[in-house]
Amino acid sequence: MRTDRRAEERGRGSAEGAVAVTRPAAGEGAGPSGAPTGTGPRQIRRRGARLSPAQALFRRLFLSNGLVFTAGTLVLAVSPVTVSAPVLPAEVPVLIVGLGVILAVNAILLRKSLAPLEALTALMRRVDLMGSSARLTDRGNGDLADLIESFNAMLDRLEAERSFSTAHVLAAQEAERQRIAQELHDEIGQTLTVALLELKRVVDRAPRNLREELQAVQETVRSSLDEVRQVARRLRPGVLEDLGLLSALSALAAEFSRASGVPVERRCDPDLPELSSEAELVIYRIAQESLTNISRHAKASRVWLTLTAERGMVRLRITDDGRGGVDREGAGIRGMRERALLIGARLSIDSPPGEGTEVLLEVPLAGRTAERGG
């Protein structure tokens, strides 16, 4: 009996030892049947790791140079060409030709390896922070794919941050304009209106020798009230909210002609597609800034304003016959470009010297904007 028990215990011990051996060690993976696969986290991490751009470029250059020199060594070993200990004059041309071939092949391989860096440098110089920049594509240069992807991701982040910052700044600017216009209308406008009414009553009761002076003061207060109302309308285009874009542009052109004496020929499509409130505000503000620049700098005698819908685009075109020659962009034009970017529109300015200036704003419709964003 004791012998049977000892044999039983020995069998159990050997079975437990066998189980302990087949259990995978810590850090090793197991297959579906529980058997160890031999791929731990370190091995998986090594397989999934990617070389850095510097390491990838070093590997490519090293392999290219190694391939060239290996081929040169094999040619030298197989060919019947020999080099004497002191080099003979007849062997010099052979050495020069061989060196030239090696350098030419090496230059071709290096140029092909460094071509993505040249394209990346050219794109860096072309990047326009005020517009949508192109992206660099990976054309089979796997070693530099990480660098290309990082640069494209940086451009995406810059454009997203620029769009967010521009939208935030312009929204705050419009809110501040609305607040100032409201205060001008409610506070200063009401005060000047009361003063004008009081002056009218005083003029009616004043003696004749003072009436002319009081009437002059009355006209000054009235002109000040008109200027305050004009400033309030420029800060907050109430006609845009009440009557729409076409009426707002007509009122803007009429006010420009009245203030500057320059006639404006308007041609607006009455059947414009529906635009968002942001797009209408951007169109109005760009038209307003363009007319302001014409009155200040262009010295024009006539202005043309057109608003049409063509091929999925709403186009605002403002042209004058002034002196042109806009060679640098000030704060006004930069603000116009920022507003255009806010709604995904494109703004172009053509201003040849002596031939006037044309401002063209192309606003994509909602469907086109969605397609472009996708």
CSV table of C-alpha atoms in Angstrom, one decimal:
chain,number,residue,atom,x,y,z
A,1,MET,CA,0.0,0.0,0.0
A,2,ARG,CA,2.8,2.4,0.9
A,3,THR,CA,4.5,1.5,-2.4
A,4,ASP,CA,1.4,2.3,-4.3
A,5,ARG,CA,0.9,5.7,-2.5
A,6,ARG,CA,4.6,6.7,-3.3
A,7,ALA,CA,4.2,5.8,-6.9
A,8,GLU,CA,1.0,7.8,-7.0
A,9,GLU,CA,2.7,10.9,-5.5
A,10,ARG,CA,5.6,10.5,-7.9
A,11,GLY,CA,3.1,10.5,-10.8
A,12,ARG,CA,1.4,13.6,-9.6
A,13,GLY,CA,4.7,15.4,-9.2
A,14,SER,CA,5.8,14.5,-12.7
A,15,ALA,CA,2.5,15.7,-14.1
A,16,GLU,CA,2.7,19.0,-12.3
A,17,GLY,CA,6.3,19.5,-13.6
A,18,ALA,CA,5.1,18.8,-17.1
A,19,VAL,CA,2.3,21.5,-16.7
A,20,ALA,CA,4.8,24.0,-15.4
A,21,VAL,CA,7.1,23.5,-18.4
A,22,THR,CA,4.4,24.0,-21.0
A,23,ARG,CA,3.1,27.2,-19.4
A,24,PRO,CA,4.4,30.3,-21.3
A,25,ALA,CA,6.8,32.5,-19.5
A,26,ALA,CA,5.9,36.1,-18.5
A,27,GLY,CA,6.0,38.5,-21.4
A,28,GLU,CA,5.5,35.8,-24.1
A,29,GLY,CA,2.4,35.5,-26.2
A,30,ALA,CA,0.3,32.4,-26.6
A,31,GLY,CA,-1.5,31.0,-29.5
A,32,PRO,CA,-5.1,29.9,-29.7
A,33,SER,CA,-4.2,26.5,-28.1
A,34,GLY,CA,-2.2,28.1,-25.3
A,35,ALA,CA,1.2,27.2,-26.8
A,36,PRO,CA,3.8,30.0,-26.6
A,37,THR,CA,4.3,31.9,-29.8
A,38,GLY,CA,7.7,33.3,-28.8
A,39,THR,CA,6.6,36.9,-29.7
A,40,GLY,CA,6.7,39.0,-26.6
A,41,PRO,CA,5.9,42.7,-26.3
A,42,ARG,CA,9.5,43.7,-27.0
A,43,GLN,CA,9.6,41.7,-30.3
A,44,ILE,CA,6.2,43.1,-31.3
A,45,ARG,CA,7.4,46.6,-30.6
A,46,ARG,CA,10.6,46.0,-32.6
A,47,ARG,CA,8.6,44.7,-35.6
A,48,GLY,CA,6.2,47.7,-35.5
A,49,ALA,CA,8.9,50.3,-34.9
A,50,ARG,CA,9.7,52.7,-37.8
A,51,LEU,CA,13.0,54.3,-38.5
A,52,SER,CA,13.4,58.0,-37.9
A,53,PRO,CA,13.9,60.2,-41.0
A,54,ALA,CA,17.6,60.6,-40.2
A,55,GLN,CA,18.1,56.9,-39.7
A,56,ALA,CA,16.1,56.1,-42.9
A,57,LEU,CA,18.1,58.6,-44.9
A,58,PHE,CA,21.4,57.3,-43.5
A,59,ARG,CA,20.4,53.7,-44.4
A,60,ARG,CA,19.5,54.7,-48.0
A,61,LEU,CA,22.8,56.6,-48.5
A,62,PHE,CA,24.9,53.9,-47.0
A,63,LEU,CA,23.3,51.2,-49.1
A,64,SER,CA,23.6,53.3,-52.3
A,65,ASN,CA,27.3,54.0,-51.7
A,66,GLY,CA,27.9,50.4,-50.7
A,67,LEU,CA,26.2,49.1,-53.8
A,68,VAL,CA,28.3,51.4,-56.0
A,69,PHE,CA,31.6,50.5,-54.4
A,70,THR,CA,30.7,46.8,-54.3
A,71,ALA,CA,30.0,46.8,-58.0
A,72,GLY,CA,33.2,48.7,-58.7
A,73,THR,CA,35.2,46.1,-56.7
A,74,LEU,CA,33.6,43.2,-58.5
A,75,VAL,CA,34.3,44.8,-61.9
A,76,LEU,CA,37.9,45.3,-60.8
A,77,ALA,CA,38.2,41.7,-59.6
A,78,VAL,CA,36.7,40.1,-62.7
A,79,SER,CA,38.1,42.3,-65.4
A,80,PRO,CA,41.6,41.7,-66.8
A,81,VAL,CA,42.6,45.2,-65.8
A,82,THR,CA,45.7,45.4,-63.6
A,83,VAL,CA,47.2,48.3,-61.7
A,84,SER,CA,51.0,48.4,-61.2
A,85,ALA,CA,52.6,49.4,-58.0
A,86,PRO,CA,53.9,52.6,-59.5
A,87,VAL,CA,51.0,53.5,-61.8
A,88,LEU,CA,51.9,53.4,-65.4
A,89,PRO,CA,50.9,56.2,-67.8
A,90,ALA,CA,48.8,53.8,-69.8
A,91,GLU,CA,46.8,52.8,-66.7
A,92,VAL,CA,45.9,56.4,-65.8
A,93,PRO,CA,43.1,56.8,-68.3
A,94,VAL,CA,41.5,53.5,-67.2
A,95,LEU,CA,41.5,54.6,-63.6
A,96,ILE,CA,40.1,58.0,-64.5
A,97,VAL,CA,37.3,56.4,-66.5
A,98,GLY,CA,36.5,54.0,-63.7
A,99,LEU,CA,36.4,56.7,-61.1
A,100,GLY,CA,34.2,58.8,-63.4
A,101,VAL,CA,31.7,56.0,-63.8
A,102,ILE,CA,31.6,55.3,-60.1
A,103,LEU,CA,31.0,59.0,-59.3
A,104,ALA,CA,28.4,59.3,-62.0
A,105,VAL,CA,26.4,56.3,-60.7
A,106,ASN,CA,26.8,57.5,-57.2
A,107,ALA,CA,25.5,61.0,-58.1
A,108,ILE,CA,22.5,59.5,-59.9
A,109,LEU,CA,21.6,57.4,-56.9
A,110,LEU,CA,22.1,60.2,-54.4
A,111,ARG,CA,20.0,62.6,-56.5
A,112,LYS,CA,17.2,60.1,-56.6
A,113,SER,CA,17.4,59.6,-52.9
A,114,LEU,CA,17.5,63.3,-52.1
A,115,ALA,CA,14.7,64.3,-54.6
A,116,PRO,CA,12.0,64.3,-51.9
A,117,LEU,CA,14.0,66.7,-49.8
A,118,GLU,CA,14.2,69.1,-52.8
A,119,ALA,CA,10.4,68.8,-53.3
A,120,LEU,CA,9.9,69.4,-49.6
A,121,THR,CA,12.1,72.5,-49.6
A,122,ALA,CA,10.3,73.9,-52.6
A,123,LEU,CA,6.9,73.4,-50.9
A,124,MET,CA,8.2,75.1,-47.8
A,125,ARG,CA,9.0,78.2,-49.9
A,126,ARG,CA,5.6,78.1,-51.5
A,127,VAL,CA,3.5,77.7,-48.3
A,128,ASP,CA,1.0,80.6,-48.1
A,129,LEU,CA,-0.4,81.0,-44.6
A,130,MET,CA,-3.2,83.1,-46.0
A,131,GLY,CA,-4.4,80.4,-48.4
A,132,SER,CA,-4.7,76.6,-48.7
A,133,SER,CA,-1.3,75.1,-49.5
A,134,ALA,CA,-0.6,72.0,-51.5
A,135,ARG,CA,0.5,68.8,-49.9
A,136,LEU,CA,3.6,66.7,-50.7
A,137,THR,CA,2.8,63.2,-51.9
A,138,ASP,CA,5.0,60.1,-51.2
A,139,ARG,CA,6.0,58.8,-54.6
A,140,GLY,CA,7.6,55.6,-53.6
A,141,ASN,CA,10.2,57.1,-51.2
A,142,GLY,CA,9.4,54.9,-48.3
A,143,ASP,CA,12.4,56.0,-46.2
A,144,LEU,CA,11.2,59.6,-46.2
A,145,ALA,CA,7.5,58.8,-45.7
A,146,ASP,CA,7.6,59.7,-42.1
A,147,LEU,CA,9.1,63.1,-42.8
A,148,ILE,CA,6.6,63.8,-45.6
A,149,GLU,CA,3.6,62.8,-43.4
A,150,SER,CA,4.9,64.9,-40.5
A,151,PHE,CA,5.2,68.0,-42.8
A,152,ASN,CA,1.7,67.5,-44.2
A,153,ALA,CA,0.3,67.0,-40.7
A,154,MET,CA,2.0,70.2,-39.6
A,155,LEU,CA,0.3,72.1,-42.5
A,156,ASP,CA,-3.0,70.6,-41.6
A,157,ARG,CA,-2.6,71.8,-38.0
A,158,LEU,CA,-1.5,75.2,-39.1
A,159,GLU,CA,-4.5,75.6,-41.4
A,160,ALA,CA,-6.9,74.3,-38.7
A,161,GLU,CA,-5.5,76.7,-36.1
A,162,ARG,CA,-5.5,79.6,-38.6
A,163,SER,CA,-9.2,78.9,-39.4
A,164,PHE,CA,-10.1,78.7,-35.8
A,165,SER,CA,-8.2,81.8,-34.8
A,166,THR,CA,-9.6,83.8,-37.7
A,167,ALA,CA,-13.1,82.8,-37.0
A,168,HIS,CA,-12.7,83.6,-33.3
A,169,VAL,CA,-11.1,87.0,-34.1
A,170,LEU,CA,-13.7,88.0,-36.7
A,171,ALA,CA,-16.6,86.9,-34.5
A,172,ALA,CA,-15.2,89.0,-31.6
A,173,GLN,CA,-14.7,91.9,-34.0
A,174,GLU,CA,-18.3,91.8,-35.3
A,175,ALA,CA,-19.6,91.6,-31.7
A,176,GLU,CA,-17.6,94.6,-30.8
A,177,ARG,CA,-18.7,96.5,-33.8
A,178,GLN,CA,-22.3,95.7,-33.0
A,179,ARG,CA,-21.9,96.8,-29.4
A,180,ILE,CA,-20.3,100.1,-30.4
A,181,ALA,CA,-22.9,100.7,-33.1
A,182,GLN,CA,-25.6,100.1,-30.5
A,183,GLU,CA,-24.0,102.5,-28.1
A,184,LEU,CA,-23.7,105.2,-30.8
A,185,HIS,CA,-27.3,104.8,-31.7
A,186,ASP,CA,-28.7,104.6,-28.2
A,187,GLU,CA,-26.4,107.0,-26.3
A,188,ILE,CA,-24.8,109.6,-28.6
A,189,GLY,CA,-27.5,109.5,-31.2
A,190,GLN,CA,-30.3,110.1,-28.6
A,191,THR,CA,-28.3,112.8,-26.9
A,192,LEU,CA,-27.7,114.6,-30.2
A,193,THR,CA,-31.4,114.2,-31.1
A,194,VAL,CA,-32.5,115.8,-27.8
A,195,ALA,CA,-29.9,118.6,-28.3
A,196,LEU,CA,-31.2,119.2,-31.8
A,197,LEU,CA,-34.8,119.5,-30.5
A,198,GLU,CA,-33.8,121.8,-27.7
A,199,LEU,CA,-31.9,124.0,-30.2
A,200,LYS,CA,-35.0,124.2,-32.4
A,201,ARG,CA,-37.0,125.4,-29.5
A,202,VAL,CA,-34.4,128.0,-28.5
A,203,VAL,CA,-34.1,129.2,-32.2
A,204,ASP,CA,-37.8,129.8,-32.3
A,205,ARG,CA,-37.7,131.9,-29.1
A,206,ALA,CA,-34.4,133.7,-29.8
A,207,PRO,CA,-34.2,137.3,-31.0
A,208,ARG,CA,-33.3,137.9,-34.6
A,209,ASN,CA,-29.7,139.0,-34.0
A,210,LEU,CA,-28.9,135.5,-32.4
A,211,ARG,CA,-31.1,133.4,-34.6
A,212,GLU,CA,-28.6,133.0,-37.4
A,213,GLU,CA,-25.8,131.9,-35.0
A,214,LEU,CA,-28.1,129.4,-33.3
A,215,GLN,CA,-29.2,128.0,-36.7
A,216,ALA,CA,-25.6,127.5,-37.6
A,217,VAL,CA,-25.1,125.5,-34.3
A,218,GLN,CA,-28.3,123.6,-35.1
A,219,GLU,CA,-26.9,122.6,-38.6
A,220,THR,CA,-23.6,121.5,-37.0
A,221,VAL,CA,-25.5,119.3,-34.5
A,222,ARG,CA,-27.6,117.9,-37.3
A,223,SER,CA,-24.5,117.0,-39.4
A,224,SER,CA,-22.9,115.4,-36.4
A,225,LEU,CA,-26.0,113.3,-35.9
A,226,ASP,CA,-25.9,112.2,-39.5
A,227,GLU,CA,-22.2,111.3,-39.2
A,228,VAL,CA,-22.9,109.3,-36.1
A,229,ARG,CA,-25.7,107.4,-37.9
A,230,GLN,CA,-23.4,106.7,-40.9
A,231,VAL,CA,-20.7,105.3,-38.6
A,232,ALA,CA,-23.2,103.1,-36.8
A,233,ARG,CA,-24.5,101.8,-40.2
A,234,ARG,CA,-21.0,101.0,-41.3
A,235,LEU,CA,-20.2,99.2,-38.1
A,236,ARG,CA,-23.4,97.3,-38.1
A,237,PRO,CA,-25.2,96.9,-41.5
A,238,GLY,CA,-28.8,96.7,-40.2
A,239,VAL,CA,-30.1,96.7,-43.8
A,240,LEU,CA,-28.3,93.4,-44.4
A,241,GLU,CA,-30.2,91.8,-41.6
A,242,ASP,CA,-33.5,93.4,-42.5
A,243,LEU,CA,-33.6,93.5,-46.3
A,244,GLY,CA,-30.9,91.1,-47.5
A,245,LEU,CA,-27.7,91.2,-49.4
A,246,LEU,CA,-28.8,92.8,-52.6
A,247,SER,CA,-30.5,95.8,-50.8
A,248,ALA,CA,-27.5,96.1,-48.5
A,249,LEU,CA,-25.1,96.3,-51.5
A,250,SER,CA,-27.3,98.8,-53.2
A,251,ALA,CA,-27.4,101.0,-50.1
A,252,LEU,CA,-23.6,100.7,-49.8
A,253,ALA,CA,-23.0,101.7,-53.4
A,254,ALA,CA,-25.4,104.7,-53.1
A,255,GLU,CA,-23.7,105.9,-49.9
A,256,PHE,CA,-20.3,105.5,-51.6
A,257,SER,CA,-21.4,107.6,-54.6
A,258,ARG,CA,-23.0,110.2,-52.3
A,259,ALA,CA,-19.8,110.6,-50.2
A,260,SER,CA,-17.2,110.4,-53.0
A,261,GLY,CA,-19.0,111.6,-56.0
A,262,VAL,CA,-17.9,108.6,-58.0
A,263,PRO,CA,-20.8,106.8,-59.8
A,264,VAL,CA,-21.2,103.0,-59.3
A,265,GLU,CA,-22.7,100.8,-61.9
A,266,ARG,CA,-24.4,97.8,-60.3
A,267,ARG,CA,-25.3,94.5,-61.8
A,268,CYS,CA,-26.6,92.0,-59.3
A,269,ASP,CA,-28.3,88.8,-60.2
A,270,PRO,CA,-31.8,88.9,-58.6
A,271,ASP,CA,-32.0,85.1,-58.5
A,272,LEU,CA,-28.9,84.4,-56.3
A,273,PRO,CA,-28.8,81.0,-54.6
A,274,GLU,CA,-29.4,80.9,-50.8
A,275,LEU,CA,-26.3,81.9,-48.9
A,276,SER,CA,-25.5,81.5,-45.2
A,277,SER,CA,-25.5,84.6,-43.0
A,278,GLU,CA,-21.7,84.3,-42.6
A,279,ALA,CA,-21.2,84.3,-46.4
A,280,GLU,CA,-23.5,87.3,-46.9
A,281,LEU,CA,-21.6,89.2,-44.2
A,282,VAL,CA,-18.2,88.4,-45.7
A,283,ILE,CA,-19.4,89.5,-49.2
A,284,TYR,CA,-20.8,92.7,-47.7
A,285,ARG,CA,-17.6,93.5,-45.7
A,286,ILE,CA,-15.3,92.8,-48.7
A,287,ALA,CA,-17.4,95.1,-50.9
A,288,GLN,CA,-17.3,97.7,-48.2
A,289,GLU,CA,-13.5,97.5,-47.8
A,290,SER,CA,-13.0,97.6,-51.6
A,291,LEU,CA,-15.1,100.7,-52.0
A,292,THR,CA,-13.3,102.3,-49.0
A,293,ASN,CA,-9.9,101.6,-50.7
A,294,ILE,CA,-11.2,103.1,-54.0
A,295,SER,CA,-12.3,106.3,-52.3
A,296,ARG,CA,-9.0,106.7,-50.4
A,297,HIS,CA,-6.3,105.6,-53.0
A,298,ALA,CA,-7.6,104.8,-56.5
A,299,LYS,CA,-8.5,108.3,-57.8
A,300,ALA,CA,-11.1,106.6,-60.0
A,301,SER,CA,-13.9,108.2,-62.0
A,302,ARG,CA,-16.1,105.2,-62.3
A,303,VAL,CA,-16.7,101.9,-60.4
A,304,TRP,CA,-18.4,98.7,-61.5
A,305,LEU,CA,-20.0,96.3,-58.9
A,306,THR,CA,-21.3,92.9,-60.1
A,307,LEU,CA,-22.7,90.0,-58.1
A,308,THR,CA,-23.5,86.9,-60.1
A,309,ALA,CA,-23.9,83.1,-59.7
A,310,GLU,CA,-21.8,81.1,-62.2
A,311,ARG,CA,-20.9,77.4,-62.2
A,312,GLY,CA,-21.5,76.6,-58.6
A,313,MET,CA,-19.9,79.9,-57.4
A,314,VAL,CA,-21.2,83.3,-56.3
A,315,ARG,CA,-18.8,85.9,-57.7
A,316,LEU,CA,-18.4,89.4,-56.4
A,317,ARG,CA,-16.4,91.6,-58.8
A,318,ILE,CA,-15.5,95.2,-58.0
A,319,THR,CA,-13.6,97.1,-60.7
A,320,ASP,CA,-12.5,100.7,-61.0
A,321,ASP,CA,-10.7,102.8,-63.6
A,322,GLY,CA,-8.2,104.4,-61.2
A,323,ARG,CA,-4.5,104.4,-61.1
A,324,GLY,CA,-4.0,100.7,-60.0
A,325,GLY,CA,-0.5,99.5,-59.1
A,326,VAL,CA,-1.3,97.9,-55.7
A,327,ASP,CA,2.1,96.4,-55.0
A,328,ARG,CA,1.8,95.7,-51.3
A,329,GLU,CA,-1.1,94.5,-49.1
A,330,GLY,CA,-2.0,96.5,-46.1
A,331,ALA,CA,-4.2,95.6,-43.2
A,332,GLY,CA,-7.4,96.1,-45.2
A,333,ILE,CA,-6.5,93.6,-47.9
A,334,ARG,CA,-5.2,91.1,-45.3
A,335,GLY,CA,-8.5,91.4,-43.4
A,336,MET,CA,-10.4,90.7,-46.7
A,337,ARG,CA,-8.3,87.6,-47.3
A,338,GLU,CA,-8.9,86.4,-43.7
A,339,ARG,CA,-12.7,86.9,-44.2
A,340,ALA,CA,-12.6,85.0,-47.5
A,341,LEU,CA,-10.7,82.1,-45.8
A,342,LEU,CA,-13.3,81.9,-43.1
A,343,ILE,CA,-16.0,80.7,-45.6
A,344,GLY,CA,-13.7,78.8,-47.9
A,345,ALA,CA,-13.8,81.5,-50.6
A,346,ARG,CA,-11.0,82.6,-52.9
A,347,LEU,CA,-10.0,86.3,-53.2
A,348,SER,CA,-7.9,87.6,-56.0
A,349,ILE,CA,-6.7,91.2,-56.7
A,350,ASP,CA,-5.5,92.3,-60.1
A,351,SER,CA,-4.0,95.8,-60.2
A,352,PRO,CA,-1.8,96.6,-63.2
A,353,PRO,CA,-0.3,100.1,-63.0
A,354,GLY,CA,-2.5,102.7,-64.7
A,355,GLU,CA,-5.3,100.3,-65.6
A,356,GLY,CA,-7.4,100.2,-62.4
A,357,THR,CA,-8.0,97.5,-59.9
A,358,GLU,CA,-10.2,94.4,-59.9
A,359,VAL,CA,-11.2,92.6,-56.8
A,360,LEU,CA,-12.8,89.2,-57.4
A,361,LEU,CA,-14.3,87.1,-54.6
A,362,GLU,CA,-15.4,83.6,-55.5
A,363,VAL,CA,-17.7,82.0,-52.8
A,364,PRO,CA,-18.4,78.3,-53.3
A,365,LEU,CA,-22.0,77.2,-52.7
A,366,ALA,CA,-22.8,74.8,-49.8
A,367,GLY,CA,-22.6,71.6,-51.9
A,368,ARG,CA,-19.2,72.6,-53.4
A,369,THR,CA,-17.9,73.5,-50.0
A,370,ALA,CA,-18.8,70.1,-48.7
A,371,GLU,CA,-17.2,68.4,-51.7
A,372,ARG,CA,-14.0,70.4,-51.2
A,373,GLY,CA,-13.9,69.6,-47.6
A,374,GLY,CA,-14.3,65.9,-48.3
